[in-house]
Coordinates of C-alpha atoms in Angstrom, one line a residue:
M1 CA -32.3 46.5 222.6
S2 CA -34.9 45.0 224.9
S3 CA -34.4 41.7 226.5
T4 CA -37.0 40.1 224.2
E5 CA -35.4 41.2 221.0
K6 CA -33.0 38.9 219.3
P7 CA -29.8 40.3 217.9
V8 CA -29.8 40.6 214.1
P9 CA -26.9 38.6 212.6
D10 CA -24.4 40.6 210.6
F11 CA -24.9 38.5 207.5
T12 CA -25.8 39.7 204.1
I13 CA -25.4 38.3 200.6
S14 CA -23.0 41.2 199.6
K15 CA -20.9 40.5 202.7
L16 CA -20.8 36.8 201.8
R17 CA -19.7 37.6 198.3
A18 CA -17.1 40.0 199.5
T19 CA -15.7 37.5 202.0
I20 CA -15.6 34.5 199.7
G21 CA -14.3 36.3 196.6
A22 CA -13.9 34.6 193.3
V23 CA -14.6 30.8 193.1
A24 CA -13.4 28.1 190.8
R25 CA -16.1 26.9 188.3
P26 CA -16.4 23.2 187.5
N27 CA -17.3 24.0 183.9
L28 CA -13.9 25.7 183.1
W29 CA -11.5 22.9 182.3
E30 CA -10.0 20.8 179.6
A31 CA -8.7 17.3 179.2
E32 CA -5.8 16.2 177.0
L33 CA -4.8 12.7 176.3
Y34 CA -1.1 11.9 175.3
I35 CA -0.2 8.5 173.9
P36 CA 3.6 7.9 173.2
Q37 CA 4.7 7.1 169.6
G38 CA 5.4 3.4 169.1
S39 CA 2.4 2.4 171.2
L40 CA 0.1 -0.4 169.9
L41 CA -2.7 2.1 170.1
K42 CA -4.0 3.9 167.0
T43 CA -3.8 7.6 166.8
K44 CA -6.4 9.2 169.1
P45 CA -9.1 11.4 167.7
E46 CA -7.7 15.0 167.3
S47 CA -11.0 16.4 168.8
F48 CA -10.5 14.5 172.1
K49 CA -10.3 17.6 174.3
F50 CA -13.6 18.9 172.7
R51 CA -15.3 15.5 172.9
C52 CA -14.5 14.9 176.6
E53 CA -17.7 16.3 178.0
K54 CA -17.1 15.4 181.7
A55 CA -14.1 14.3 183.8
E56 CA -13.2 14.0 187.5
I57 CA -10.2 15.4 189.2
P58 CA -8.8 12.3 190.9
G59 CA -8.7 11.5 194.6
R60 CA -6.4 9.4 196.7
T61 CA -6.5 7.6 199.9
I62 CA -3.8 6.7 202.5
A63 CA -4.1 3.1 203.4
T64 CA -3.6 2.5 207.1
V65 CA -3.2 -0.4 209.5
D66 CA -4.5 -0.3 213.1
D67 CA -1.8 -0.5 215.9
T68 CA -3.7 -1.9 218.9
G69 CA -0.6 -2.5 221.1
S70 CA -1.7 -0.6 224.2
G71 CA -4.1 2.3 224.8
P72 CA -6.2 3.9 222.1
T73 CA -5.9 2.4 218.6
L74 CA -3.4 4.2 216.4
K75 CA -3.8 4.2 212.6
L76 CA -0.4 4.0 210.8
P77 CA 0.0 4.8 207.1
Y78 CA 1.6 2.2 204.8
D79 CA 0.5 3.0 201.3
V80 CA -1.3 5.4 199.0
T81 CA -4.1 4.3 196.7
Y82 CA -5.4 6.3 193.7
N83 CA -9.0 6.3 192.8
D84 CA -10.2 5.4 189.3
I85 CA -11.9 8.2 187.4
E86 CA -14.7 8.3 184.9
I87 CA -14.8 10.5 181.8
T88 CA -17.7 11.1 179.5
I89 CA -17.1 11.2 175.8
I90 CA -19.4 12.8 173.1
C91 CA -19.6 10.6 170.0
S92 CA -19.2 12.0 166.5
T93 CA -21.3 10.6 163.6
D94 CA -18.5 8.3 162.6
M95 CA -18.2 6.9 166.2
I96 CA -14.4 7.2 166.0
E97 CA -14.2 8.0 169.7
R98 CA -16.0 4.8 170.7
E99 CA -13.9 2.8 168.2
Y100 CA -10.7 4.3 169.8
F101 CA -11.6 3.1 173.3
E102 CA -12.8 -0.3 172.0
N103 CA -9.5 -0.8 170.3
W104 CA -7.6 0.3 173.4
I105 CA -9.5 -2.3 175.5
D106 CA -8.7 -4.9 172.8
T107 CA -5.0 -3.9 173.0
I108 CA -5.0 -4.8 176.7
I109 CA -6.6 -8.2 176.3
N110 CA -7.1 -9.7 172.9
P111 CA -10.7 -10.8 172.5
S112 CA -10.0 -12.9 169.4
S113 CA -12.1 -16.0 169.0
E114 CA -9.0 -17.8 167.6
A115 CA -7.8 -20.3 170.2
K116 CA -4.2 -19.2 169.9
K117 CA -4.9 -15.4 170.3
G118 CA -8.1 -15.0 172.4
G119 CA -7.6 -13.8 175.9
L120 CA -3.9 -13.0 175.6
L121 CA -2.8 -10.1 177.8
N122 CA -0.3 -7.6 176.3
Y123 CA 2.5 -6.2 178.3
Y124 CA 1.9 -3.1 180.4
S125 CA 4.3 -1.1 178.2
Q126 CA 2.1 -1.8 175.2
Y127 CA -1.1 -0.3 176.6
A128 CA -0.3 2.0 179.5
R129 CA 3.3 3.0 180.1
G130 CA 3.9 6.6 179.0
N131 CA 0.2 7.3 178.5
E132 CA -1.0 10.5 180.2
L133 CA -4.3 12.2 180.8
N134 CA -4.0 15.8 181.8
L135 CA -6.9 17.6 183.4
R136 CA -6.5 21.3 183.6
Q137 CA -8.8 23.6 185.7
V138 CA -8.8 27.2 184.5
D139 CA -10.3 30.4 185.8
E140 CA -12.7 32.7 183.9
A141 CA -9.8 34.5 182.2
G142 CA -8.5 31.1 180.9
E143 CA -5.5 31.0 183.2
T144 CA -4.5 27.6 184.6
L145 CA -5.4 27.1 188.3
L146 CA -4.4 23.4 188.7
T147 CA -3.2 20.7 186.3
Y148 CA -3.4 17.0 187.2
Y149 CA -1.1 14.6 185.2
L150 CA -2.5 11.0 185.4
R151 CA 0.5 8.8 184.6
D152 CA 0.3 5.4 182.8
V153 CA -3.4 5.8 182.3
Y154 CA -5.6 3.2 180.5
P155 CA -9.3 2.3 180.3
I156 CA -10.7 -0.6 182.4
Q157 CA -14.4 -0.1 181.5
I158 CA -16.5 1.3 178.7
S159 CA -20.1 1.9 179.5
P160 CA -23.1 0.7 177.4
M161 CA -24.6 3.4 175.2
N162 CA -28.4 4.0 175.1
L163 CA -30.4 3.5 171.9
S164 CA -33.8 4.9 172.4
W165 CA -36.6 6.5 170.2
E166 CA -37.4 8.8 173.0
E167 CA -34.1 10.6 173.0
T168 CA -34.5 13.0 170.0
N169 CA -33.0 16.2 171.3
T170 CA -29.7 14.9 172.7
Y171 CA -26.5 13.3 171.4
Q172 CA -24.8 10.0 171.9
R173 CA -22.2 9.7 174.7
F174 CA -20.5 7.0 176.7
N175 CA -18.5 6.8 179.9
V176 CA -15.0 5.3 180.3
T177 CA -13.5 4.3 183.6
M178 CA -9.8 5.1 183.6
T179 CA -7.2 3.8 186.0
Y180 CA -3.6 5.0 186.3
R181 CA -0.5 4.3 188.2
Y182 CA -0.2 7.6 190.0
Y183 CA -0.8 11.3 189.5
E184 CA 1.1 14.5 190.0
Y185 CA -0.3 18.0 190.0
T186 CA 1.0 21.5 189.6
K187 CA -0.6 24.8 190.8
S188 CA 0.0 27.7 188.5

């Protein structure tokens, strides 16, 4: 090699593929919602896991406080916070999915216009305790890679739904922001 020639990097697509190997695909997953018996919530639609078009595997953050006693600042952990997640639901022609989440929100805070009932907050045990949203990531063979169990989950926001004459080759969907007390996960 002459001094003017640059060395050719040992990098090819086939070498990259061989080095990385198989990767997890974001389109191989399922969501399952569990509501305990005796809850104020109506029975969830049986097709939920097929109607949940999009979901997020949750994240979490360690809350810290700065210790500035002497020397460089030291961040000390004191709590863990769990991020809300958003799911996207596909609507059937009877809109039962939308009605389910509307009723769930109504179970949390009664929107009644009657002076004695409107704005009353139910107990946590009536709308959240024992509820679970499970998000399962699978591989191409259908084997479970990771499962996240979101404990005491409930909705805090339902998005608006578009009505438009322009949207002819699509279907109706809406987003739901879910919060939860904590999550656990298992790796299979």
